[in-house]
Tab-separated table of C-alpha atoms in Angstrom:
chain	number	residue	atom	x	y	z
E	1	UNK	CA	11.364	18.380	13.345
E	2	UNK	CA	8.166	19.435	12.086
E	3	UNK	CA	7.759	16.579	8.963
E	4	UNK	CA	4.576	17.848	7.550
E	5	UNK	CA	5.588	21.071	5.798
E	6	UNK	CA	3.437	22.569	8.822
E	7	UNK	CA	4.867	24.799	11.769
E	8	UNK	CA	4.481	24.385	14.778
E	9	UNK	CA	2.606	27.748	17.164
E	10	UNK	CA	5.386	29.441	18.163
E	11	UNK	CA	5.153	31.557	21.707
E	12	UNK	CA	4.611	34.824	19.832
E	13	UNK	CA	1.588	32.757	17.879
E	14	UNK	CA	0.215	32.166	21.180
E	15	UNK	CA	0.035	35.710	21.973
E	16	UNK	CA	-1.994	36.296	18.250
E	17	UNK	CA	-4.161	33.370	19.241
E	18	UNK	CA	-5.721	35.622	22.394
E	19	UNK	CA	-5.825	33.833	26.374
E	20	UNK	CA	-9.070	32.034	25.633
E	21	UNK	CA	-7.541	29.697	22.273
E	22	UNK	CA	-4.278	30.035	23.837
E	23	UNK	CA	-5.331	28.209	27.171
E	24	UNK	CA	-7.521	25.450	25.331
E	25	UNK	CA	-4.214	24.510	23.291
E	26	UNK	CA	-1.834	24.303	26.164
E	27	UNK	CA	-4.336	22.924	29.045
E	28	UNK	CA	-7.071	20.744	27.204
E	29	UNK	CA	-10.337	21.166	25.391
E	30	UNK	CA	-11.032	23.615	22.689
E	31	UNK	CA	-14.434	25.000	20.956
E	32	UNK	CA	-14.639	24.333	17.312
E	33	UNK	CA	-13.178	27.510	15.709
E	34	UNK	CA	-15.822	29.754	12.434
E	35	UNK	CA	-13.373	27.916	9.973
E	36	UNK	CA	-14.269	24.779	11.326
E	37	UNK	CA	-17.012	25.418	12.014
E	38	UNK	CA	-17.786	26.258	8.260
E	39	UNK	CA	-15.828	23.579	7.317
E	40	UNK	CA	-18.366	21.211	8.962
E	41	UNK	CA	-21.973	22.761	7.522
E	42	UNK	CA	-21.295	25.134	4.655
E	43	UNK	CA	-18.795	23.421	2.192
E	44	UNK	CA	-20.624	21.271	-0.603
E	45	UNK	CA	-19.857	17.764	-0.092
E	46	UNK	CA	-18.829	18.231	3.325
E	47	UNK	CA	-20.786	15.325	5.422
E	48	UNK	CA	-20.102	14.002	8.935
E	49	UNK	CA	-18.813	10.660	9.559
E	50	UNK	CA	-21.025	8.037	11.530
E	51	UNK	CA	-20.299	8.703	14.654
E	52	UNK	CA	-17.937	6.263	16.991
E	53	UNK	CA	-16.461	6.046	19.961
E	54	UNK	CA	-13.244	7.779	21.345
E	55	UNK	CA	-9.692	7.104	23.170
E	56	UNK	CA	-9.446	8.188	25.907
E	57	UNK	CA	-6.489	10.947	26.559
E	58	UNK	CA	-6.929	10.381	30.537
E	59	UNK	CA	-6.003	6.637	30.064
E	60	UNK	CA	-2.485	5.470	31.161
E	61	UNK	CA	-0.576	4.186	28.890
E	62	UNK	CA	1.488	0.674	28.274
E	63	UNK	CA	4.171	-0.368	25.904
E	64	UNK	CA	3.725	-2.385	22.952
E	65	UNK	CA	7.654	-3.315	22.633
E	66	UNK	CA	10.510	-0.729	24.066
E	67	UNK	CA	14.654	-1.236	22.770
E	68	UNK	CA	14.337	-2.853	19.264
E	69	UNK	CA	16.389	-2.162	16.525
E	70	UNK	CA	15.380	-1.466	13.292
E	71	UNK	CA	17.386	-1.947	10.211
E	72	UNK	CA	18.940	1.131	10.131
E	73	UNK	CA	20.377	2.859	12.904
E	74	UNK	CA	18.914	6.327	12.781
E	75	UNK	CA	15.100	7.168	14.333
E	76	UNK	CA	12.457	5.999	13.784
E	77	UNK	CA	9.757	7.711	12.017
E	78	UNK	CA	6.585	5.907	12.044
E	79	UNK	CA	5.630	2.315	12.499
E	80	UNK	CA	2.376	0.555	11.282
E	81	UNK	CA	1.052	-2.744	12.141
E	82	UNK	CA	-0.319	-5.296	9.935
E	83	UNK	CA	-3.257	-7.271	12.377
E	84	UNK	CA	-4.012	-10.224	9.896
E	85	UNK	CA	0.009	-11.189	9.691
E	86	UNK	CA	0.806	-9.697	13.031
E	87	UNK	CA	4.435	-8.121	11.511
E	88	UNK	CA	5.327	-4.282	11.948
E	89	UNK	CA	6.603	-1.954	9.443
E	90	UNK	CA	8.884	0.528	10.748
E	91	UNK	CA	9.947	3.497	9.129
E	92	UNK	CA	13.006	5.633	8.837
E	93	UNK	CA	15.565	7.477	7.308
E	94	UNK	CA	17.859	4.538	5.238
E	95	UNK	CA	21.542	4.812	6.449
E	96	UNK	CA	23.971	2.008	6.143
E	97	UNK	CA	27.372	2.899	6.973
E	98	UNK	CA	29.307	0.407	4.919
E	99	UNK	CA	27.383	1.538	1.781
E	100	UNK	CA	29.732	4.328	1.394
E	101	UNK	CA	26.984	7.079	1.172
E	102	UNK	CA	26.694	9.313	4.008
E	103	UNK	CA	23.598	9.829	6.431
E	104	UNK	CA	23.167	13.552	5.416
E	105	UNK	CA	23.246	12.271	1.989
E	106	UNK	CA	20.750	9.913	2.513
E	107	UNK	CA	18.514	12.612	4.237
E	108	UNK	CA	18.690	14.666	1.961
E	109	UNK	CA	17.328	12.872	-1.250
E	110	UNK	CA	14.378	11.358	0.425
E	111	UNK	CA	15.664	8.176	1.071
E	112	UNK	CA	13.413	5.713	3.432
E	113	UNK	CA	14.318	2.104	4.906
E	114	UNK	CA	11.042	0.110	5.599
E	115	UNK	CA	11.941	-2.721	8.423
E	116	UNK	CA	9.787	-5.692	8.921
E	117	UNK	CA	9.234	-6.963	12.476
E	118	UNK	CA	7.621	-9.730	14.633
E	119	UNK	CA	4.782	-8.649	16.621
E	120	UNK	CA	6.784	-8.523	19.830
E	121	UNK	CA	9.547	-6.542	17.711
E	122	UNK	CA	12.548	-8.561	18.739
E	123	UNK	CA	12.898	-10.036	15.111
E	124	UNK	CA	14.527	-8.116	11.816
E	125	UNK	CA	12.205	-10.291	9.426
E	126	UNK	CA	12.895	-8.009	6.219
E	127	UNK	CA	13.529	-4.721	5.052
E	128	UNK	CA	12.494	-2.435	1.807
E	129	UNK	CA	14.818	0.538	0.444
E	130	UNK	CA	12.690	3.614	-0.616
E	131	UNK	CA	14.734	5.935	-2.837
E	132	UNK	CA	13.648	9.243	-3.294
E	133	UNK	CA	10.263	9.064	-1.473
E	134	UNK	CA	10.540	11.371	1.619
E	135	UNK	CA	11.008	11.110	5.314
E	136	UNK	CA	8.164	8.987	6.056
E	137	UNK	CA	6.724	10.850	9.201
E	138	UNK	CA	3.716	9.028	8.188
E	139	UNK	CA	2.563	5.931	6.676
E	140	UNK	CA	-0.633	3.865	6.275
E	141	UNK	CA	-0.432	0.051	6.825
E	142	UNK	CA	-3.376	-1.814	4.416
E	143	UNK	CA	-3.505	-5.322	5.067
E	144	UNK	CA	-4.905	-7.874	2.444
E	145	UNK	CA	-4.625	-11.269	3.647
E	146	UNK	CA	-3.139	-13.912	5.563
E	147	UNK	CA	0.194	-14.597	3.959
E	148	UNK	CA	0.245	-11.319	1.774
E	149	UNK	CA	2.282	-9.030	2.035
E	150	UNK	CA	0.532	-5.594	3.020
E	151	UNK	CA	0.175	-2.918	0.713
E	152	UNK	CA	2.046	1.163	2.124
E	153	UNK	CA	0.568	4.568	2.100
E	154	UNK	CA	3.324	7.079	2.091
E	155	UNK	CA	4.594	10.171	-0.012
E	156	UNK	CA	6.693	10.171	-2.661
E	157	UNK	CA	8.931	12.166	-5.134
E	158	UNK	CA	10.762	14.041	-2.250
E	159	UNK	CA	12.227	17.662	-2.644
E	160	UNK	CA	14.690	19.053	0.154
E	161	UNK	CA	13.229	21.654	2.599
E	162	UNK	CA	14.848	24.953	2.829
E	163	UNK	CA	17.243	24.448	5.131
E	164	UNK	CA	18.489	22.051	2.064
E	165	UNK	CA	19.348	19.034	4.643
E	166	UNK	CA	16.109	17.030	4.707
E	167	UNK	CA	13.623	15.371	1.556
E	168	UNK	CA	10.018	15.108	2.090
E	169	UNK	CA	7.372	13.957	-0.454
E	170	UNK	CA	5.058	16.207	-2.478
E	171	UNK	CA	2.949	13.621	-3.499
E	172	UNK	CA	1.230	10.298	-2.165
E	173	UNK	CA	0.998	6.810	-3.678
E	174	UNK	CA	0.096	3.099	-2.363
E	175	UNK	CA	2.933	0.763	-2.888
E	176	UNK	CA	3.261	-3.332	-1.967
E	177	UNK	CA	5.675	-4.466	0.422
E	178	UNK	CA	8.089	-5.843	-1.430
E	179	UNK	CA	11.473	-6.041	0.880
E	180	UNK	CA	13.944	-9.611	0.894
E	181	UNK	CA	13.907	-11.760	3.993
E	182	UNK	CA	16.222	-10.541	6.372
E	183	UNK	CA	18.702	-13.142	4.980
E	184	UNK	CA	18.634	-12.104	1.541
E	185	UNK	CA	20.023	-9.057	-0.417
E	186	UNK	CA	18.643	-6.194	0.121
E	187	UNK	CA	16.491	-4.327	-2.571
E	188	UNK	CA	16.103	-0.513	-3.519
E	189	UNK	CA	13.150	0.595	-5.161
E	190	UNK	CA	12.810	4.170	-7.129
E	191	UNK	CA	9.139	5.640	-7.476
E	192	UNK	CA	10.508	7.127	-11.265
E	193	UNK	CA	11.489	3.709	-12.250
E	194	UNK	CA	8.993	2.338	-14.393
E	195	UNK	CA	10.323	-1.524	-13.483
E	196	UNK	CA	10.283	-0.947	-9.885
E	197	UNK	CA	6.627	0.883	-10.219
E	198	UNK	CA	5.473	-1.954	-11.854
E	199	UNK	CA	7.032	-4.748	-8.966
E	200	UNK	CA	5.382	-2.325	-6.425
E	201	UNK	CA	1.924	-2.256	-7.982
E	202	UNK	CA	2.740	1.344	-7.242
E	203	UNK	CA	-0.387	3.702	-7.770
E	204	UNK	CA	-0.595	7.860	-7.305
E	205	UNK	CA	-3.197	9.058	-4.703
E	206	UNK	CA	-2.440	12.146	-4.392
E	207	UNK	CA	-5.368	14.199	-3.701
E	208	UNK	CA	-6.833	16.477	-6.208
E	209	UNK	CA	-7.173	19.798	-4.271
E	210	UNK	CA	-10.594	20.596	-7.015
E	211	UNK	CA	-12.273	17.693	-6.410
E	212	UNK	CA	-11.873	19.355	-2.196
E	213	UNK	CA	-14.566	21.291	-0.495
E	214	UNK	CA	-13.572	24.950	0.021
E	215	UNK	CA	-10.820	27.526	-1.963
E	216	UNK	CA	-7.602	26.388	-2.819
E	217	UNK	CA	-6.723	25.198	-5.998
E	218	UNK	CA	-3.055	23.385	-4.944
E	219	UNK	CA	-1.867	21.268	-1.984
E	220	UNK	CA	1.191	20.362	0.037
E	221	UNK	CA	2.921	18.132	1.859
E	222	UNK	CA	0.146	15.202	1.330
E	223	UNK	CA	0.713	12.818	4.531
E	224	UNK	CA	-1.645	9.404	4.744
E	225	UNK	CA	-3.170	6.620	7.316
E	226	UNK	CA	-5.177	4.048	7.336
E	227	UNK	CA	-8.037	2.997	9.842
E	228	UNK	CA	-8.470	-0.449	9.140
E	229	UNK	CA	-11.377	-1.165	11.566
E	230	UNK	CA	-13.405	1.236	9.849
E	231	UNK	CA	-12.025	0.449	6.151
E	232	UNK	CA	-10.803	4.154	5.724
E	233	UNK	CA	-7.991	6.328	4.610
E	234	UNK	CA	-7.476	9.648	5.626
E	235	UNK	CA	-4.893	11.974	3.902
E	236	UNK	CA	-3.242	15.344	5.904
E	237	UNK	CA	-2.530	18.328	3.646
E	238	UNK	CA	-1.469	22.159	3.617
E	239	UNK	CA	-4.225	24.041	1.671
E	240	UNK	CA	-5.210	27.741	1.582
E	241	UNK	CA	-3.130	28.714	4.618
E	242	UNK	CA	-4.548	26.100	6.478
E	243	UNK	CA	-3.866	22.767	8.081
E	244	UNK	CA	-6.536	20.359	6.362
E	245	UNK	CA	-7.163	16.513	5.820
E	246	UNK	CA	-10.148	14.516	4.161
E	247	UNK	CA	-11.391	10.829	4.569
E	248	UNK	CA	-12.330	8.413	1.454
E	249	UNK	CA	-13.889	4.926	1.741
E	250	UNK	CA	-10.877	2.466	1.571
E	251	UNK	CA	-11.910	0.201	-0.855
E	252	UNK	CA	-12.935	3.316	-3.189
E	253	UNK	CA	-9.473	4.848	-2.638
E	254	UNK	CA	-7.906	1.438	-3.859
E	255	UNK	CA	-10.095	1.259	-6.629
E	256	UNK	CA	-9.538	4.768	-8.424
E	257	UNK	CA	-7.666	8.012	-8.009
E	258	UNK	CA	-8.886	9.924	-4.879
E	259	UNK	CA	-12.245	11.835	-5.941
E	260	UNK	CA	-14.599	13.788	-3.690
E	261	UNK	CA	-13.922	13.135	-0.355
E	262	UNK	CA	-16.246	11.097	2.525
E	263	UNK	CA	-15.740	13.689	5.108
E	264	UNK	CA	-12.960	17.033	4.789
E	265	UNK	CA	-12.072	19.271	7.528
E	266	UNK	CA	-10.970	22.688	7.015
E	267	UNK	CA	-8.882	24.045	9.528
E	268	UNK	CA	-6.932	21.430	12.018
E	269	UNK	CA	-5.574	22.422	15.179
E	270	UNK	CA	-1.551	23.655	14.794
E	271	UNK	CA	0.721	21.880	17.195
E	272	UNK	CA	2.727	23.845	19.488
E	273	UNK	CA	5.599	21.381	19.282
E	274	UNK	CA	7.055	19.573	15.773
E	275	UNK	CA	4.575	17.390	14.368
E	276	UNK	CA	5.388	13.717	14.866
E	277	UNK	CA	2.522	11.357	13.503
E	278	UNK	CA	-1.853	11.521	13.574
E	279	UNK	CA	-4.145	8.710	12.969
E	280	UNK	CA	-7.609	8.161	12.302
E	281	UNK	CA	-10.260	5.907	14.237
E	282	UNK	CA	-13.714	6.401	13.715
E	283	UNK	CA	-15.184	9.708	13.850
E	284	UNK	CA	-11.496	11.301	15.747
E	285	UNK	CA	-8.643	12.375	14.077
E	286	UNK	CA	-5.779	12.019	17.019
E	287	UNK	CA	-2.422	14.019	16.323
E	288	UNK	CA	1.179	13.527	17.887
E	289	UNK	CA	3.700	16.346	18.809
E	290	UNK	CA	6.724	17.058	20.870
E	291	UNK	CA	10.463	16.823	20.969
E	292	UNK	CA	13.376	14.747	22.685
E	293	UNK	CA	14.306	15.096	26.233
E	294	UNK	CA	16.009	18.712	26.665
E	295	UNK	CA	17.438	18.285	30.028
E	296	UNK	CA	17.811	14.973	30.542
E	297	UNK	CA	14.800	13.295	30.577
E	298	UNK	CA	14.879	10.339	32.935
E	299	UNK	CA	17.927	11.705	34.707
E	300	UNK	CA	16.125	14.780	35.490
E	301	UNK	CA	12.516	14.367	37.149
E	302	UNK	CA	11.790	17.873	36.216
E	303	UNK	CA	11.707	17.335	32.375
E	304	UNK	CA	8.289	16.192	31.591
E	305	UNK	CA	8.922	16.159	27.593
E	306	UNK	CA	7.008	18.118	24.966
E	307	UNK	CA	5.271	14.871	24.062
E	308	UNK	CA	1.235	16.190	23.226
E	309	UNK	CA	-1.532	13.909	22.284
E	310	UNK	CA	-4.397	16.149	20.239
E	311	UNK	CA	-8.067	14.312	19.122
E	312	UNK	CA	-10.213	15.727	17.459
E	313	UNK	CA	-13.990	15.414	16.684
E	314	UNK	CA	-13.794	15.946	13.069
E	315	UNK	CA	-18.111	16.382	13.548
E	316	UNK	CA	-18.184	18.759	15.742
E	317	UNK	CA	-14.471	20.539	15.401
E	318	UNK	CA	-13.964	20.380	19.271
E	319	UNK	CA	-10.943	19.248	20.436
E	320	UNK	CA	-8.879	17.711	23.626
E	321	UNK	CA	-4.682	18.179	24.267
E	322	UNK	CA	-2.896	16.096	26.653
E	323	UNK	CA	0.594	15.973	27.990
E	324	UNK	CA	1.722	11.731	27.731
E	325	UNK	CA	4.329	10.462	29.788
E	326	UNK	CA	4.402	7.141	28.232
E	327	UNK	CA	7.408	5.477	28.342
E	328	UNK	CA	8.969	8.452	30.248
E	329	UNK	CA	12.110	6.299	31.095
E	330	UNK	CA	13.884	5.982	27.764
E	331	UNK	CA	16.419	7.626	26.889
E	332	UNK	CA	16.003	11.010	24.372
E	333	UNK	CA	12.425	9.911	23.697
E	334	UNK	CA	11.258	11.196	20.854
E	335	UNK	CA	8.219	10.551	19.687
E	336	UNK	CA	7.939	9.788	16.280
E	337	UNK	CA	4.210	8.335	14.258
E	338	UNK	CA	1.354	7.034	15.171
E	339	UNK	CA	-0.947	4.208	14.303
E	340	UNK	CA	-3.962	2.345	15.158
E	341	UNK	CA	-3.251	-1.697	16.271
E	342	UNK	CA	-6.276	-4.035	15.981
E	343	UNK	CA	-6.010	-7.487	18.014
E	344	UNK	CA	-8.267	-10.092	17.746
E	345	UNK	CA	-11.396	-9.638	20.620
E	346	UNK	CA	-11.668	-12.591	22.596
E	347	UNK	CA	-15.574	-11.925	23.005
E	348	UNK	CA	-16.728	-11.769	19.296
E	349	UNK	CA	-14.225	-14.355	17.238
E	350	UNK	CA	-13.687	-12.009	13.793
E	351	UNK	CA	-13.724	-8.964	15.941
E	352	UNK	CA	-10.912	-7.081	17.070
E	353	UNK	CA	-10.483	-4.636	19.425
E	354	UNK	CA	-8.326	-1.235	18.436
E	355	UNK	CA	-5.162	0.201	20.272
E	356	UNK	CA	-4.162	3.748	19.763
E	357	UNK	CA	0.092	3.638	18.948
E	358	UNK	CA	2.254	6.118	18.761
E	359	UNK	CA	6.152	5.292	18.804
E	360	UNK	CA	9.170	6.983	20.644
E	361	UNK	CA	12.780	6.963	19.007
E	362	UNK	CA	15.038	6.370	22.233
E	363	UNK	CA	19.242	5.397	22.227
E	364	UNK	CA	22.106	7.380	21.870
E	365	UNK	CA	22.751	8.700	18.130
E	366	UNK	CA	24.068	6.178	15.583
E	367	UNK	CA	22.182	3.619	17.791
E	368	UNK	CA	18.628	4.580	18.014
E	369	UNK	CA	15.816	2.188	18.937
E	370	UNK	CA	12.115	1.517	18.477
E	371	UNK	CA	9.371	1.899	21.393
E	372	UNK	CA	6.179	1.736	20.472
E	373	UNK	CA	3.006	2.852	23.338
E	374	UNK	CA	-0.725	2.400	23.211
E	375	UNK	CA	-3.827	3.421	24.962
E	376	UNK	CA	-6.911	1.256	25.028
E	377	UNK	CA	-9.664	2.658	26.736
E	378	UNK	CA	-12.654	3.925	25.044
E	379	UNK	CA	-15.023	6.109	25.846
């Protein structure tokens, strides 16, 4: 399911895009397109990022944790992780069937269960109900300090697609952790309640499409992330017909409403698959598509999974696509957000080194579990 209110490049779009563009999305590199291009020089306040160095595609990859539950049992949609407490937060559609309200209901109006987990992710440490937020394809993690809880990026005030059987946000805000310990009650929070906004230190930063480089004077489907190692936050958008995102200085972005942009790019690559999860590290934007097995998957050597890694030099507008076979023996494996993980480096105490992770939903339905990859290797 494409999460983003973008589509993904159907066959016939393939076709449109010519042999040359079509190639360079299915096989591997790509030439900055004249929109990005354009993007990159002509746009007032438009200015590259300090350059940095990249993950490399080629690089095998390794699990993080594979089987956990999460509090709910439906997939998982994204999964952050918070490097000064060492916890992840894993999100997905909430769905507790002795609550009396069903899963379609639940899917429908935007409703989002936030599970805390130990580092390894064998331990249910808390959980956080978000009503009426979204779907939660995507969230930011922001740390703040040892023993502090972190603070969420993630949409809010969901509306229901067209199909009328799924809620994703329209806008974006920065909330606080605030679930119970796994043995306490659980606790529901609504963005229009001005009680719970208050207990959430809740905050609107959705971005103001005039205060953007280039036309367009609305946005859609507003989707965050945070890099962490590089105190940033970048924000994905629709925006004149086009995929776009933009990059603000952290601390700013905490500060005050989201103003003129660090760094905006103008026309992102479309996946050919459902959109699943990007992050940001550095100077690369690195994007996640693909679907569940279709004909088996482990059972059947011949499925190889939709799962696509894109990055993207947001200086230049060139890009890479690889095919990942990471954890290629679960079971439906679908992949499902991604994330950068920092660990402390042993060579330079304070330092920490940065894992790119994405997360697979595997299980049979009404008993999914959380997987969660990385790659490691710069270059």
């Amino acid at each position: 399911m494409s999460a983003f209110g973008t589509d993904p490049v159907s066959r016939r779009g393939l076709i449109r895009l010519g042999g040359g563009a079509a190639a360079a999305l299915v096989l591997g590199a790509a030439a900055a397109s004249p929109a990005q291009a354009r993007s990159l020089t002509g746009e007032a306040g438009a200015t590259a990022l300090p350059g940095s160095l990249s993950f490399d595609l080629a690089d095998g990859s390794n699990a993080v944790f594979m089987h956990k539950p999460a509090w709910c049992p439906t997939v998982m949609q994204c999964a952050g992780y918070d490097h000064v407490n060492k916890h992840w937060y894993v999100a997905q559609v909430m769905y507790n069937p002795g609550d009396g309200v069903s899963y379609a209901t639940r899917k429908r109006e935007g409703d989002i269960a936030i599970t805390k987990l130990s580092a390894d992710g064998s331990t249910k440490l808390g959980r956080m109900y978000l009503r009426g937020f979204g779907h939660a394809a995507q969230i930011g993690i922001e740390p703040t300090a040892a023993g502090s809880a972190p603070y969420i990026w993630i949409e809010y005030d969901s509306e229901p697609n067209a199909a009328g059987d799924t809620g994703f946000g329209t806008k974006l805000c920065r909330i606080k952790y605030m679930g119970p310990a796994a043995d306490q009650p659980p606790r529901s929070f609504h963005w229009d309640s001005a009680a719970d906004r208050t207990a959430m230190d809740f905050k609107d930063r959705t971005p103001d499409p005039l205060k953007l480089p280039g036309a367009g004077t609305t946005l859609s489907a507003p989707r965050p992330v945070v890099d962490m190692h590089h105190r940033r936050v970048m924000v994905r958008f629709n925006r004149n017909g086009q995929l776009q995102c933009a990059v603000w200085d952290l601390d700013a972005a905490v500060a005050a409403p989201l103003g003129a942009p660090l760094h905006h790019f103008a026309d992102l690559p479309r996946p050919v698959y459902s959109s699943q999860g990007f992050c940001l590290y550095g100077s690369y934007m690195y994007m996640l598509e693909g679907g569940a097995y279709t004909s088996g998957g482990p059972t059947d050597t011949t499925d190889v999974g939709t799962t696509y890694i894109t990055k993207v030099d947001l200086n230049t507008g060139t890009s890479e696509r690889a095919l990942t076979r990471a954890l290629k023996s679960l079971v439906y494996r679908e992949p499902e957000g991604m994330n950068i993980m920092l660990l402390p480096d042993p060579a330079r105490p304070g330092g920490y080194l940065p894992r790119l992770t994405f997360g697979f939903a595997s299980g049979e339905s009404g008993d999914r579990r959380v997987n969660i990859a990385y790659k490691d290797a710069l270059v």
